């Protein structure tokens, strides 16, 4: 009788240890998986590409000028009527960085020679659509560009421009 009780008790201890191992391993893999998810998920970094970027005061951008904002990877293109576009530097053909060529008065992609005007519209080359734009708002007197939410478009429309008022 005493031996049976002892055997039963040892078995339940073995079961307990088995469960303890299973729970520990589940916790370990769960934490590892969570760490991997956190590592790979897109981050909204304030002040840098992927988050909200302060471009500067509207009066810093003269009508007709195209200015590069490096930390946000976009250009501020100020239209002649005062409207502002935040154009993503990424070519809509295969993703190359598109420089603004002041000497040409246009964006000229170095990879396959797509050309875009100040509004980001395609004027030549294989790009299938205009440069993407980012939403622009005014906060504390500065233009704030939301680089987390690029907007793809088929053509330029004046309603896409931001007017600081
Ligand atoms: S990536 Fe710009 S034209 Fe091909």
mmCIF file of C-alpha atoms and ligand atoms in Angstrom:
data_model
loop_
_atom_site.group_PDB
_atom_site.id
_atom_site.type_symbol
_atom_site.label_atom_id
_atom_site.label_comp_id
_atom_site.label_asym_id
_atom_site.label_seq_id
_atom_site.Cartn_x
_atom_site.Cartn_y
_atom_site.Cartn_z
ATOM 1 C CA UNK A 1 0.000 0.000 0.000
ATOM 2 C CA UNK A 2 2.783 2.450 0.994
ATOM 3 C CA UNK A 3 4.752 1.457 -2.144
ATOM 4 C CA UNK A 4 1.716 2.183 -4.335
ATOM 5 C CA UNK A 5 1.340 5.674 -2.798
ATOM 6 C CA UNK A 6 5.047 6.338 -3.346
ATOM 7 C CA UNK A 7 4.851 5.216 -7.016
ATOM 8 C CA UNK A 8 1.767 7.362 -7.639
ATOM 9 C CA UNK A 9 3.486 10.402 -6.080
ATOM 10 C CA UNK A 10 6.671 9.965 -8.221
ATOM 11 C CA UNK A 11 4.572 9.727 -11.371
ATOM 12 C CA UNK A 12 2.715 12.954 -10.644
ATOM 13 C CA UNK A 13 6.016 14.704 -9.937
ATOM 14 C CA UNK A 14 7.265 13.540 -13.335
ATOM 15 C CA UNK A 15 4.093 14.858 -14.930
ATOM 16 C CA UNK A 16 4.542 18.136 -13.112
ATOM 17 C CA UNK A 17 8.114 18.489 -14.392
ATOM 18 C CA UNK A 18 6.951 17.662 -17.906
ATOM 19 C CA UNK A 19 4.350 20.397 -17.766
ATOM 20 C CA UNK A 20 6.839 22.833 -16.243
ATOM 21 C CA UNK A 21 9.213 22.208 -19.168
ATOM 22 C CA UNK A 22 6.418 22.606 -21.691
ATOM 23 C CA UNK A 23 5.294 25.898 -20.158
ATOM 24 C CA UNK A 24 8.883 27.174 -19.968
ATOM 25 C CA UNK A 25 9.557 26.302 -23.607
ATOM 26 C CA UNK A 26 6.290 27.899 -24.699
ATOM 27 C CA UNK A 27 7.250 31.074 -22.838
ATOM 28 C CA UNK A 28 10.724 31.046 -24.349
ATOM 29 C CA UNK A 29 9.493 30.592 -27.932
ATOM 30 C CA UNK A 30 6.693 33.081 -27.341
ATOM 31 C CA UNK A 31 9.172 35.736 -26.236
ATOM 32 C CA UNK A 32 11.461 34.926 -29.144
ATOM 33 C CA UNK A 33 8.585 35.226 -31.592
ATOM 34 C CA UNK A 34 7.479 38.519 -30.053
ATOM 35 C CA UNK A 35 11.044 39.838 -30.277
ATOM 36 C CA UNK A 36 11.237 38.892 -33.967
ATOM 37 C CA UNK A 37 7.869 40.525 -34.642
ATOM 38 C CA UNK A 38 8.978 43.746 -32.930
ATOM 39 C CA UNK A 39 12.223 43.698 -34.903
ATOM 40 C CA UNK A 40 10.592 43.337 -38.313
ATOM 41 C CA UNK A 41 7.457 45.421 -37.876
ATOM 42 C CA UNK A 42 7.570 48.879 -39.539
ATOM 43 C CA UNK A 43 8.443 51.622 -37.112
ATOM 44 C CA UNK A 44 7.039 55.105 -37.055
ATOM 45 C CA UNK A 45 10.067 57.116 -36.023
ATOM 46 C CA UNK A 46 9.278 60.700 -35.198
ATOM 47 C CA UNK A 47 11.497 63.158 -37.073
ATOM 48 C CA UNK A 48 12.739 60.599 -39.587
ATOM 49 C CA UNK A 49 11.493 58.712 -42.621
ATOM 50 C CA UNK A 50 8.688 56.385 -41.532
ATOM 51 C CA UNK A 51 7.209 58.974 -39.163
ATOM 52 C CA UNK A 52 6.282 62.631 -39.079
ATOM 53 C CA UNK A 53 9.029 64.925 -40.351
ATOM 54 C CA UNK A 54 9.166 68.677 -39.804
ATOM 55 C CA UNK A 55 10.110 70.222 -43.146
ATOM 56 C CA UNK A 56 10.270 73.859 -42.022
ATOM 57 C CA UNK A 57 8.151 76.991 -42.134
ATOM 58 C CA UNK A 58 6.097 77.498 -45.341
ATOM 59 C CA UNK A 59 7.839 80.809 -46.115
ATOM 60 C CA UNK A 60 11.162 78.949 -46.427
ATOM 61 C CA UNK A 61 9.861 77.429 -49.667
ATOM 62 C CA UNK A 62 9.650 79.950 -52.493
ATOM 63 C CA UNK A 63 7.109 79.549 -55.312
ATOM 64 C CA UNK A 64 8.587 77.466 -58.121
ATOM 65 C CA UNK A 65 11.334 76.001 -55.903
ATOM 66 C CA UNK A 66 11.984 72.301 -55.268
ATOM 67 C CA UNK A 67 13.770 71.588 -51.969
ATOM 68 C CA UNK A 68 15.120 68.271 -50.732
ATOM 69 C CA UNK A 69 14.349 67.207 -47.150
ATOM 70 C CA UNK A 70 16.927 64.505 -46.543
ATOM 71 C CA UNK A 71 15.671 63.154 -43.202
ATOM 72 C CA UNK A 72 12.249 62.518 -44.724
ATOM 73 C CA UNK A 73 13.439 61.320 -48.155
ATOM 74 C CA UNK A 74 11.093 63.702 -49.946
ATOM 75 C CA UNK A 75 11.058 66.971 -51.859
ATOM 76 C CA UNK A 76 8.928 69.965 -51.084
ATOM 77 C CA UNK A 77 7.767 71.352 -54.389
ATOM 78 C CA UNK A 78 6.171 74.765 -54.038
ATOM 79 C CA UNK A 79 3.851 75.506 -56.906
ATOM 80 C CA UNK A 80 3.549 78.964 -58.425
ATOM 81 C CA UNK A 81 0.157 79.467 -56.749
ATOM 82 C CA UNK A 82 1.649 78.783 -53.287
ATOM 83 C CA UNK A 83 0.476 75.174 -53.007
ATOM 84 C CA UNK A 84 2.910 72.625 -51.577
ATOM 85 C CA UNK A 85 3.539 69.032 -52.550
ATOM 86 C CA UNK A 86 5.682 66.592 -50.558
ATOM 87 C CA UNK A 87 7.011 64.243 -53.251
ATOM 88 C CA UNK A 88 8.598 60.943 -52.249
ATOM 89 C CA UNK A 89 12.060 60.546 -53.797
ATOM 90 C CA UNK A 90 11.325 56.947 -54.823
ATOM 91 C CA UNK A 91 10.895 56.315 -58.548
ATOM 92 C CA UNK A 92 7.587 54.666 -59.393
ATOM 93 C CA UNK A 93 9.295 52.469 -61.997
ATOM 94 C CA UNK A 94 11.641 50.254 -59.949
ATOM 95 C CA UNK A 95 12.262 52.321 -56.816
ATOM 96 C CA UNK A 96 15.509 54.186 -57.518
ATOM 97 C CA UNK A 97 16.132 57.480 -55.758
ATOM 98 C CA UNK A 98 15.190 60.286 -58.125
ATOM 99 C CA UNK A 99 17.232 63.488 -57.904
ATOM 100 C CA UNK A 100 15.852 66.920 -58.757
ATOM 101 C CA UNK A 101 17.944 68.370 -61.586
ATOM 102 C CA UNK A 102 17.900 72.139 -61.251
ATOM 103 C CA UNK A 103 19.744 72.470 -64.584
ATOM 104 C CA UNK A 104 16.994 70.494 -66.335
ATOM 105 C CA UNK A 105 14.103 71.829 -64.271
ATOM 106 C CA UNK A 106 12.809 68.310 -63.676
ATOM 107 C CA UNK A 107 13.304 65.090 -61.741
ATOM 108 C CA UNK A 108 15.520 62.735 -63.711
ATOM 109 C CA UNK A 109 15.836 59.114 -62.601
ATOM 110 C CA UNK A 110 19.402 57.846 -63.133
ATOM 111 C CA UNK A 111 18.333 54.202 -63.526
ATOM 112 C CA UNK A 112 16.170 54.159 -66.669
ATOM 113 C CA UNK A 113 15.715 57.883 -67.346
ATOM 114 C CA UNK A 114 12.168 58.423 -66.191
ATOM 115 C CA UNK A 115 11.390 62.129 -66.071
ATOM 116 C CA UNK A 116 8.961 63.911 -63.759
ATOM 117 C CA UNK A 117 7.915 67.548 -63.608
ATOM 118 C CA UNK A 118 7.539 69.708 -60.464
ATOM 119 C CA UNK A 119 4.162 68.175 -59.726
ATOM 120 C CA UNK A 120 5.746 64.727 -59.944
ATOM 121 C CA UNK A 121 3.958 63.882 -63.203
ATOM 122 C CA UNK A 122 5.697 61.530 -65.657
ATOM 123 C CA UNK A 123 6.956 63.393 -68.713
ATOM 124 C CA UNK A 124 9.160 60.640 -70.116
ATOM 125 C CA UNK A 125 10.599 57.151 -69.570
ATOM 126 C CA UNK A 126 9.086 53.928 -68.260
ATOM 127 C CA UNK A 127 7.614 55.129 -64.918
ATOM 128 C CA UNK A 128 3.963 54.049 -64.850
ATOM 129 C CA UNK A 129 2.602 56.838 -62.626
ATOM 130 C CA UNK A 130 3.554 60.114 -60.916
ATOM 131 C CA UNK A 131 5.815 60.267 -57.885
ATOM 132 C CA UNK A 132 3.924 59.407 -54.707
ATOM 133 C CA UNK A 133 3.070 62.219 -52.319
ATOM 134 C CA UNK A 134 2.881 62.398 -48.534
ATOM 135 C CA UNK A 135 0.174 64.138 -46.490
ATOM 136 C CA UNK A 136 1.225 67.612 -45.305
ATOM 137 C CA UNK A 137 -0.152 69.570 -42.366
ATOM 138 C CA UNK A 138 0.762 72.704 -40.439
ATOM 139 C CA UNK A 139 1.741 72.391 -36.756
ATOM 140 C CA UNK A 140 3.128 75.269 -34.678
ATOM 141 C CA UNK A 141 3.898 77.217 -37.839
ATOM 142 C CA UNK A 142 5.838 74.388 -39.479
ATOM 143 C CA UNK A 143 5.045 72.002 -42.287
ATOM 144 C CA UNK A 144 4.791 68.457 -40.972
ATOM 145 C CA UNK A 145 4.995 65.628 -43.493
ATOM 146 C CA UNK A 146 3.615 62.203 -42.651
ATOM 147 C CA UNK A 147 6.049 59.814 -44.363
ATOM 148 C CA UNK A 148 4.260 56.772 -42.976
ATOM 149 C CA UNK A 149 1.345 57.160 -45.384
ATOM 150 C CA UNK A 150 2.460 57.649 -49.014
ATOM 151 C CA UNK A 151 -0.319 58.387 -51.480
ATOM 152 C CA UNK A 152 -0.160 56.825 -54.927
ATOM 153 C CA UNK A 153 -1.898 58.744 -57.724
ATOM 154 C CA UNK A 154 -2.690 58.381 -61.405
ATOM 155 C CA UNK A 155 -2.195 62.060 -62.306
ATOM 156 C CA UNK A 156 -1.649 65.425 -60.705
ATOM 157 C CA UNK A 157 -4.692 67.239 -59.438
ATOM 158 C CA UNK A 158 -4.545 70.684 -57.756
ATOM 159 C CA UNK A 159 -6.503 69.269 -54.811
ATOM 160 C CA UNK A 160 -3.372 67.229 -53.910
ATOM 161 C CA UNK A 161 -1.477 70.395 -52.959
ATOM 162 C CA UNK A 162 -1.428 71.716 -49.412
ATOM 163 C CA UNK A 163 -2.145 75.414 -48.902
ATOM 164 C CA UNK A 164 -0.890 76.744 -45.559
ATOM 165 C CA UNK A 165 -3.355 79.659 -45.745
HETATM 166 S S1 LIG B 1 13.813 53.040 -61.518
HETATM 167 FE FE1 LIG B 1 13.511 55.061 -62.240
HETATM 168 S S2 LIG B 1 13.281 54.796 -64.345
HETATM 169 FE FE2 LIG B 1 13.561 52.791 -63.640
#
